[in-house]
mmCIF file with all atom_site columns, C-alpha atoms in Angstrom:
data_model
loop_
_atom_site.group_PDB
_atom_site.id
_atom_site.type_symbol
_atom_site.label_atom_id
_atom_site.label_alt_id
_atom_site.label_comp_id
_atom_site.label_asym_id
_atom_site.label_entity_id
_atom_site.label_seq_id
_atom_site.pdbx_PDB_ins_code
_atom_site.Cartn_x
_atom_site.Cartn_y
_atom_site.Cartn_z
_atom_site.occupancy
_atom_site.B_iso_or_equiv
_atom_site.pdbx_formal_charge
_atom_site.auth_seq_id
_atom_site.auth_comp_id
_atom_site.auth_asym_id
_atom_site.auth_atom_id
_atom_site.pdbx_PDB_model_num
ATOM 1   C CA . MET T 1 1   ? 0.118  -0.042  -0.070 1.00 0.00 ? 1   MET T CA 1
ATOM 2   C CA . GLN T 1 2   ? 1.946  3.043   -1.227 1.00 0.00 ? 2   GLN T CA 1
ATOM 3   C CA . THR T 1 3   ? 0.587  6.131   0.147  1.00 0.00 ? 3   THR T CA 1
ATOM 4   C CA . LYS T 1 4   ? 1.114  9.744   -1.106 1.00 0.00 ? 4   LYS T CA 1
ATOM 5   C CA . ARG T 1 5   ? 1.847  12.168  1.653  1.00 0.00 ? 5   ARG T CA 1
ATOM 6   C CA . LYS T 1 6   ? 2.590  15.972  1.255  1.00 0.00 ? 6   LYS T CA 1
ATOM 7   C CA . LYS T 1 7   ? 6.458  16.329  1.353  1.00 0.00 ? 7   LYS T CA 1
ATOM 8   C CA . TYR T 1 8   ? 7.806  18.523  3.841  1.00 0.00 ? 8   TYR T CA 1
ATOM 9   C CA . LYS T 1 9   ? 11.490 19.658  4.303  1.00 0.00 ? 9   LYS T CA 1
ATOM 10  C CA . LEU T 1 10  ? 11.328 18.148  7.664  1.00 0.00 ? 10  LEU T CA 1
ATOM 11  C CA . ASP T 1 11  ? 9.011  15.123  7.905  1.00 0.00 ? 11  ASP T CA 1
ATOM 12  C CA . PHE T 1 12  ? 8.198  12.125  10.200 1.00 0.00 ? 12  PHE T CA 1
ATOM 13  C CA . GLU T 1 13  ? 9.704  8.822   9.381  1.00 0.00 ? 13  GLU T CA 1
ATOM 14  C CA . MET T 1 14  ? 7.695  5.992   10.799 1.00 0.00 ? 14  MET T CA 1
ATOM 15  C CA . VAL T 1 15  ? 9.697  2.688   10.661 1.00 0.00 ? 15  VAL T CA 1
ATOM 16  C CA . PRO T 1 16  ? 7.458  -0.404  10.680 1.00 0.00 ? 16  PRO T CA 1
ATOM 17  C CA . GLU T 1 17  ? 7.902  -2.209  13.871 1.00 0.00 ? 17  GLU T CA 1
ATOM 18  C CA . GLU T 1 18  ? 9.336  -5.331  12.223 1.00 0.00 ? 18  GLU T CA 1
ATOM 19  C CA . CYS T 1 19  ? 12.262 -2.980  10.827 1.00 0.00 ? 19  CYS T CA 1
ATOM 20  C CA . TRP T 1 20  ? 13.098 -1.357  14.220 1.00 0.00 ? 20  TRP T CA 1
ATOM 21  C CA . TYR T 1 21  ? 16.252 -2.933  14.806 1.00 0.00 ? 21  TYR T CA 1
ATOM 22  C CA . ALA T 1 22  ? 17.521 -3.215  11.117 1.00 0.00 ? 22  ALA T CA 1
ATOM 23  C CA . ASN T 1 23  ? 19.798 -0.240  11.604 1.00 0.00 ? 23  ASN T CA 1
ATOM 24  C CA . LEU T 1 24  ? 23.501 0.242   10.724 1.00 0.00 ? 24  LEU T CA 1
ATOM 25  C CA . ARG T 1 25  ? 24.681 0.452   14.327 1.00 0.00 ? 25  ARG T CA 1
ATOM 26  C CA . SER T 1 26  ? 23.355 -2.886  15.025 1.00 0.00 ? 26  SER T CA 1
ATOM 27  C CA . VAL T 1 27  ? 24.591 -4.902  11.894 1.00 0.00 ? 27  VAL T CA 1
ATOM 28  C CA . LEU T 1 28  ? 28.085 -3.091  11.210 1.00 0.00 ? 28  LEU T CA 1
ATOM 29  C CA . PRO T 1 29  ? 31.410 -3.074  13.135 1.00 0.00 ? 29  PRO T CA 1
ATOM 30  C CA . LYS T 1 30  ? 31.832 -0.028  15.329 1.00 0.00 ? 30  LYS T CA 1
ATOM 31  C CA . GLU T 1 31  ? 34.588 1.239   13.130 1.00 0.00 ? 31  GLU T CA 1
ATOM 32  C CA . ASP T 1 32  ? 32.433 1.122   9.876  1.00 0.00 ? 32  ASP T CA 1
ATOM 33  C CA . TRP T 1 33  ? 29.498 2.852   11.529 1.00 0.00 ? 33  TRP T CA 1
ATOM 34  C CA . ASP T 1 34  ? 31.912 5.532   12.933 1.00 0.00 ? 34  ASP T CA 1
ATOM 35  C CA . ARG T 1 35  ? 33.395 5.957   9.399  1.00 0.00 ? 35  ARG T CA 1
ATOM 36  C CA . ILE T 1 36  ? 29.751 6.397   7.822  1.00 0.00 ? 36  ILE T CA 1
ATOM 37  C CA . ARG T 1 37  ? 28.544 8.801   10.401 1.00 0.00 ? 37  ARG T CA 1
ATOM 38  C CA . ARG T 1 38  ? 31.771 10.873  10.127 1.00 0.00 ? 38  ARG T CA 1
ATOM 39  C CA . ARG T 1 39  ? 31.382 11.061  6.402  1.00 0.00 ? 39  ARG T CA 1
ATOM 40  C CA . ALA T 1 40  ? 27.744 12.354  7.003  1.00 0.00 ? 40  ALA T CA 1
ATOM 41  C CA . TYR T 1 41  ? 29.222 15.087  9.426  1.00 0.00 ? 41  TYR T CA 1
ATOM 42  C CA . ALA T 1 42  ? 31.828 16.095  7.061  1.00 0.00 ? 42  ALA T CA 1
ATOM 43  C CA . ARG T 1 43  ? 29.316 16.605  4.191  1.00 0.00 ? 43  ARG T CA 1
ATOM 44  C CA . ALA T 1 44  ? 27.155 18.685  6.430  1.00 0.00 ? 44  ALA T CA 1
ATOM 45  C CA . GLU T 1 45  ? 30.005 20.998  7.327  1.00 0.00 ? 45  GLU T CA 1
ATOM 46  C CA . GLY T 1 46  ? 28.745 21.490  10.891 1.00 0.00 ? 46  GLY T CA 1
ATOM 47  C CA . ARG T 1 47  ? 25.226 22.280  9.978  1.00 0.00 ? 47  ARG T CA 1
ATOM 48  C CA . CYS T 1 48  ? 21.959 20.261  10.151 1.00 0.00 ? 48  CYS T CA 1
ATOM 49  C CA . SER T 1 49  ? 21.197 18.797  6.614  1.00 0.00 ? 49  SER T CA 1
ATOM 50  C CA . ILE T 1 50  ? 17.472 19.617  7.095  1.00 0.00 ? 50  ILE T CA 1
ATOM 51  C CA . CYS T 1 51  ? 17.187 22.974  9.043  1.00 0.00 ? 51  CYS T CA 1
ATOM 52  C CA . GLY T 1 52  ? 20.553 24.296  8.730  1.00 0.00 ? 52  GLY T CA 1
ATOM 53  C CA . ALA T 1 53  ? 21.235 24.798  12.478 1.00 0.00 ? 53  ALA T CA 1
ATOM 54  C CA . PRO T 1 54  ? 24.845 24.844  13.474 1.00 0.00 ? 54  PRO T CA 1
ATOM 55  C CA . GLY T 1 55  ? 26.043 22.625  16.273 1.00 0.00 ? 55  GLY T CA 1
ATOM 56  C CA . ARG T 1 56  ? 26.346 19.111  17.538 1.00 0.00 ? 56  ARG T CA 1
ATOM 57  C CA . LEU T 1 57  ? 24.882 16.767  14.964 1.00 0.00 ? 57  LEU T CA 1
ATOM 58  C CA . GLU T 1 58  ? 23.584 13.164  15.082 1.00 0.00 ? 58  GLU T CA 1
ATOM 59  C CA . ALA T 1 59  ? 23.655 10.556  12.180 1.00 0.00 ? 59  ALA T CA 1
ATOM 60  C CA . HIS T 1 60  ? 20.238 9.648   10.723 1.00 0.00 ? 60  HIS T CA 1
ATOM 61  C CA . GLU T 1 61  ? 19.681 6.783   8.625  1.00 0.00 ? 61  GLU T CA 1
ATOM 62  C CA . LYS T 1 62  ? 17.172 7.600   5.405  1.00 0.00 ? 62  LYS T CA 1
ATOM 63  C CA . TRP T 1 63  ? 15.215 4.580   4.448  1.00 0.00 ? 63  TRP T CA 1
ATOM 64  C CA . SER T 1 64  ? 12.804 4.073   1.610  1.00 0.00 ? 64  SER T CA 1
ATOM 65  C CA . TYR T 1 65  ? 9.866  1.610   1.626  1.00 0.00 ? 65  TYR T CA 1
ATOM 66  C CA . ASP T 1 66  ? 8.628  -0.493  -1.222 1.00 0.00 ? 66  ASP T CA 1
ATOM 67  C CA . ASP T 1 67  ? 5.271  -1.735  0.407  1.00 0.00 ? 67  ASP T CA 1
ATOM 68  C CA . GLU T 1 68  ? 4.712  -4.215  -2.631 1.00 0.00 ? 68  GLU T CA 1
ATOM 69  C CA . LYS T 1 69  ? 8.066  -5.871  -2.532 1.00 0.00 ? 69  LYS T CA 1
ATOM 70  C CA . LYS T 1 70  ? 8.282  -5.478  1.305  1.00 0.00 ? 70  LYS T CA 1
ATOM 71  C CA . VAL T 1 71  ? 11.753 -3.899  0.948  1.00 0.00 ? 71  VAL T CA 1
ATOM 72  C CA . GLN T 1 72  ? 13.192 -1.349  3.504  1.00 0.00 ? 72  GLN T CA 1
ATOM 73  C CA . LYS T 1 73  ? 16.205 0.125   1.562  1.00 0.00 ? 73  LYS T CA 1
ATOM 74  C CA . LEU T 1 74  ? 18.884 2.443   2.959  1.00 0.00 ? 74  LEU T CA 1
ATOM 75  C CA . GLU T 1 75  ? 19.146 5.503   0.895  1.00 0.00 ? 75  GLU T CA 1
ATOM 76  C CA . ASP T 1 76  ? 21.651 7.699   2.787  1.00 0.00 ? 76  ASP T CA 1
ATOM 77  C CA . VAL T 1 77  ? 22.926 8.542   6.100  1.00 0.00 ? 77  VAL T CA 1
ATOM 78  C CA . ILE T 1 78  ? 22.668 12.330  6.911  1.00 0.00 ? 78  ILE T CA 1
ATOM 79  C CA . ALA T 1 79  ? 23.670 14.592  9.804  1.00 0.00 ? 79  ALA T CA 1
ATOM 80  C CA . VAL T 1 80  ? 20.858 16.235  11.576 1.00 0.00 ? 80  VAL T CA 1
ATOM 81  C CA . CYS T 1 81  ? 20.349 18.340  14.736 1.00 0.00 ? 81  CYS T CA 1
ATOM 82  C CA . ARG T 1 82  ? 18.785 16.859  17.622 1.00 0.00 ? 82  ARG T CA 1
ATOM 83  C CA . LEU T 1 83  ? 15.538 18.873  17.258 1.00 0.00 ? 83  LEU T CA 1
ATOM 84  C CA . CYS T 1 84  ? 15.195 17.507  13.704 1.00 0.00 ? 84  CYS T CA 1
ATOM 85  C CA . HIS T 1 85  ? 15.998 14.012  14.781 1.00 0.00 ? 85  HIS T CA 1
ATOM 86  C CA . GLU T 1 86  ? 13.387 14.267  17.227 1.00 0.00 ? 86  GLU T CA 1
ATOM 87  C CA . VAL T 1 87  ? 10.851 15.319  14.728 1.00 0.00 ? 87  VAL T CA 1
ATOM 88  C CA . ILE T 1 88  ? 11.713 12.352  12.450 1.00 0.00 ? 88  ILE T CA 1
ATOM 89  C CA . HIS T 1 89  ? 11.284 9.915   15.328 1.00 0.00 ? 89  HIS T CA 1
ATOM 90  C CA . ILE T 1 90  ? 8.160  11.788  16.617 1.00 0.00 ? 90  ILE T CA 1
ATOM 91  C CA . SER T 1 91  ? 6.723  8.714   18.466 1.00 0.00 ? 91  SER T CA 1
ATOM 92  C CA . ARG T 1 92  ? 9.672  8.126   20.588 1.00 0.00 ? 92  ARG T CA 1
ATOM 93  C CA . THR T 1 93  ? 10.042 11.857  21.228 1.00 0.00 ? 93  THR T CA 1
ATOM 94  C CA . GLN T 1 94  ? 6.454  12.099  22.481 1.00 0.00 ? 94  GLN T CA 1
ATOM 95  C CA . LEU T 1 95  ? 7.010  9.123   24.729 1.00 0.00 ? 95  LEU T CA 1
ATOM 96  C CA . VAL T 1 96  ? 9.904  11.042  26.463 1.00 0.00 ? 96  VAL T CA 1
ATOM 97  C CA . GLY T 1 97  ? 7.823  14.109  26.775 1.00 0.00 ? 97  GLY T CA 1
ATOM 98  C CA . ARG T 1 98  ? 9.376  16.197  24.197 1.00 0.00 ? 98  ARG T CA 1
ATOM 99  C CA . GLY T 1 99  ? 6.460  16.310  21.779 1.00 0.00 ? 99  GLY T CA 1
ATOM 100 C CA . GLU T 1 100 ? 5.556  20.038  22.132 1.00 0.00 ? 100 GLU T CA 1
ATOM 101 C CA . GLU T 1 101 ? 9.075  21.120  21.353 1.00 0.00 ? 101 GLU T CA 1
ATOM 102 C CA . ALA T 1 102 ? 9.193  18.820  18.413 1.00 0.00 ? 102 ALA T CA 1
ATOM 103 C CA . MET T 1 103 ? 5.888  20.053  17.071 1.00 0.00 ? 103 MET T CA 1
ATOM 104 C CA . GLU T 1 104 ? 7.163  23.712  17.350 1.00 0.00 ? 104 GLU T CA 1
ATOM 105 C CA . HIS T 1 105 ? 10.436 22.767  15.417 1.00 0.00 ? 105 HIS T CA 1
ATOM 106 C CA . PHE T 1 106 ? 8.388  20.995  12.706 1.00 0.00 ? 106 PHE T CA 1
ATOM 107 C CA . MET T 1 107 ? 6.180  24.136  12.271 1.00 0.00 ? 107 MET T CA 1
ATOM 108 C CA . ARG T 1 108 ? 9.185  26.512  12.174 1.00 0.00 ? 108 ARG T CA 1
ATOM 109 C CA . VAL T 1 109 ? 11.266 24.546  9.846  1.00 0.00 ? 109 VAL T CA 1
ATOM 110 C CA . ASN T 1 110 ? 8.250  23.868  7.473  1.00 0.00 ? 110 ASN T CA 1
ATOM 111 C CA . GLY T 1 111 ? 6.652  27.303  7.929  1.00 0.00 ? 111 GLY T CA 1
ATOM 112 C CA . CYS T 1 112 ? 3.316  25.624  8.658  1.00 0.00 ? 112 CYS T CA 1
ATOM 113 C CA . THR T 1 113 ? 0.492  25.767  11.279 1.00 0.00 ? 113 THR T CA 1
ATOM 114 C CA . GLN T 1 114 ? -0.363 23.574  14.006 1.00 0.00 ? 114 GLN T CA 1
ATOM 115 C CA . SER T 1 115 ? -3.318 22.272  11.953 1.00 0.00 ? 115 SER T CA 1
ATOM 116 C CA . GLU T 1 116 ? -0.978 21.168  9.271  1.00 0.00 ? 116 GLU T CA 1
ATOM 117 C CA . PHE T 1 117 ? 1.466  19.751  11.783 1.00 0.00 ? 117 PHE T CA 1
ATOM 118 C CA . HIS T 1 118 ? -1.507 17.364  13.059 1.00 0.00 ? 118 HIS T CA 1
ATOM 119 C CA . ALA T 1 119 ? -2.659 16.526  9.483  1.00 0.00 ? 119 ALA T CA 1
ATOM 120 C CA . ALA T 1 120 ? 0.960  15.607  8.537  1.00 0.00 ? 120 ALA T CA 1
ATOM 121 C CA . LEU T 1 121 ? 1.352  13.468  11.689 1.00 0.00 ? 121 LEU T CA 1
ATOM 122 C CA . GLY T 1 122 ? -2.162 11.747  11.160 1.00 0.00 ? 122 GLY T CA 1
ATOM 123 C CA . GLU T 1 123 ? -1.018 10.891  7.660  1.00 0.00 ? 123 GLU T CA 1
ATOM 124 C CA . ALA T 1 124 ? 2.192  9.508   8.671  1.00 0.00 ? 124 ALA T CA 1
ATOM 125 C CA . ASN T 1 125 ? 0.468  7.292   11.276 1.00 0.00 ? 125 ASN T CA 1
ATOM 126 C CA . ARG T 1 126 ? -1.817 5.948   8.802  1.00 0.00 ? 126 ARG T CA 1
ATOM 127 C CA . GLU T 1 127 ? 1.112  5.020   6.750  1.00 0.00 ? 127 GLU T CA 1
ATOM 128 C CA . TYR T 1 128 ? 2.815  3.351   9.690  1.00 0.00 ? 128 TYR T CA 1
ATOM 129 C CA . ILE T 1 129 ? -0.328 1.387   10.547 1.00 0.00 ? 129 ILE T CA 1
ATOM 130 C CA . GLY T 1 130 ? -0.478 0.205   6.852  1.00 0.00 ? 130 GLY T CA 1
ATOM 131 C CA . ARG T 1 131 ? 3.215  -0.765  6.877  1.00 0.00 ? 131 ARG T CA 1
ATOM 132 C CA . ASN T 1 132 ? 2.653  -2.794  9.997  1.00 0.00 ? 132 ASN T CA 1
ATOM 133 C CA . ARG T 1 133 ? 0.174  -4.956  8.269  1.00 0.00 ? 133 ARG T CA 1
ATOM 134 C CA . THR T 1 134 ? 2.963  -5.999  6.042  1.00 0.00 ? 134 THR T CA 1
ATOM 135 C CA . GLU T 1 135 ? 5.079  -8.898  7.315  1.00 0.00 ? 135 GLU T CA 1
ATOM 136 C CA . GLY T 1 136 ? 8.218  -10.245 5.936  1.00 0.00 ? 136 GLY T CA 1
ATOM 137 C CA . TRP T 1 137 ? 10.233 -6.939  5.317  1.00 0.00 ? 137 TRP T CA 1
ATOM 138 C CA . VAL T 1 138 ? 13.631 -7.376  3.918  1.00 0.00 ? 138 VAL T CA 1
ATOM 139 C CA . THR T 1 139 ? 16.440 -4.781  4.449  1.00 0.00 ? 139 THR T CA 1
ATOM 140 C CA . ASP T 1 140 ? 18.359 -3.637  1.487  1.00 0.00 ? 140 ASP T CA 1
ATOM 141 C CA . LEU T 1 141 ? 21.871 -2.330  2.476  1.00 0.00 ? 141 LEU T CA 1
ATOM 142 C CA . SER T 1 142 ? 23.412 -2.449  -1.084 1.00 0.00 ? 142 SER T CA 1
ATOM 143 C CA . LEU T 1 143 ? 24.461 1.210   -0.595 1.00 0.00 ? 143 LEU T CA 1
ATOM 144 C CA . LEU T 1 144 ? 27.059 0.092   1.811  1.00 0.00 ? 144 LEU T CA 1
ATOM 145 C CA . GLU T 1 145 ? 28.865 -1.534  -1.059 1.00 0.00 ? 145 GLU T CA 1
ATOM 146 C CA . LYS T 1 146 ? 29.068 1.817   -3.004 1.00 0.00 ? 146 LYS T CA 1
ATOM 147 C CA . TRP T 1 147 ? 30.785 3.234   0.200  1.00 0.00 ? 147 TRP T CA 1
ATOM 148 C CA . GLY T 1 148 ? 33.136 0.333   0.193  1.00 0.00 ? 148 GLY T CA 1
ATOM 149 C CA . ILE T 1 149 ? 31.657 -1.459  3.244  1.00 0.00 ? 149 ILE T CA 1
ATOM 150 C CA . ARG T 1 150 ? 31.073 -5.098  3.430  1.00 0.00 ? 150 ARG T CA 1
ATOM 151 C CA . LEU T 1 151 ? 28.350 -6.578  5.592  1.00 0.00 ? 151 LEU T CA 1
ATOM 152 C CA . PRO T 1 152 ? 29.682 -9.013  8.090  1.00 0.00 ? 152 PRO T CA 1
ATOM 153 C CA . LEU T 1 153 ? 28.571 -12.794 7.237  1.00 0.00 ? 153 LEU T CA 1
ATOM 154 C CA . ARG T 1 154 ? 25.811 -13.980 9.434  1.00 0.00 ? 154 ARG T CA 1
#
């Protein structure tokens, strides 16, 4: 079920529950993950890749989802500020009590209203619910080969 949502500069990324632990930190040796995240920081030149804020950055894995083929594909690793990262992972952010600040940041970065924030969050949640109906997700990490990283054998 591929849904079309309005695209925002800063948006929510709702990872299907089955894919929650399919992240690079859990599958790569520490030195490879460090190399990938440092490359993202260098590309960002000390500024958030989304909002442009200077300061301490965090590495964020960008994934795409093919709902018909059941594939979660790594598209990039980017450097983002804490606030953008908290918006991206809004469900966790709300659980730890930082939802209000995340909402304000989303609205500021996207130049939108609170109503638009809630509409976007509702659409993202519907997409998330739909993806959770799908079982058997496969994770495509082929991008790592382009970066010269080989996955450890399992």
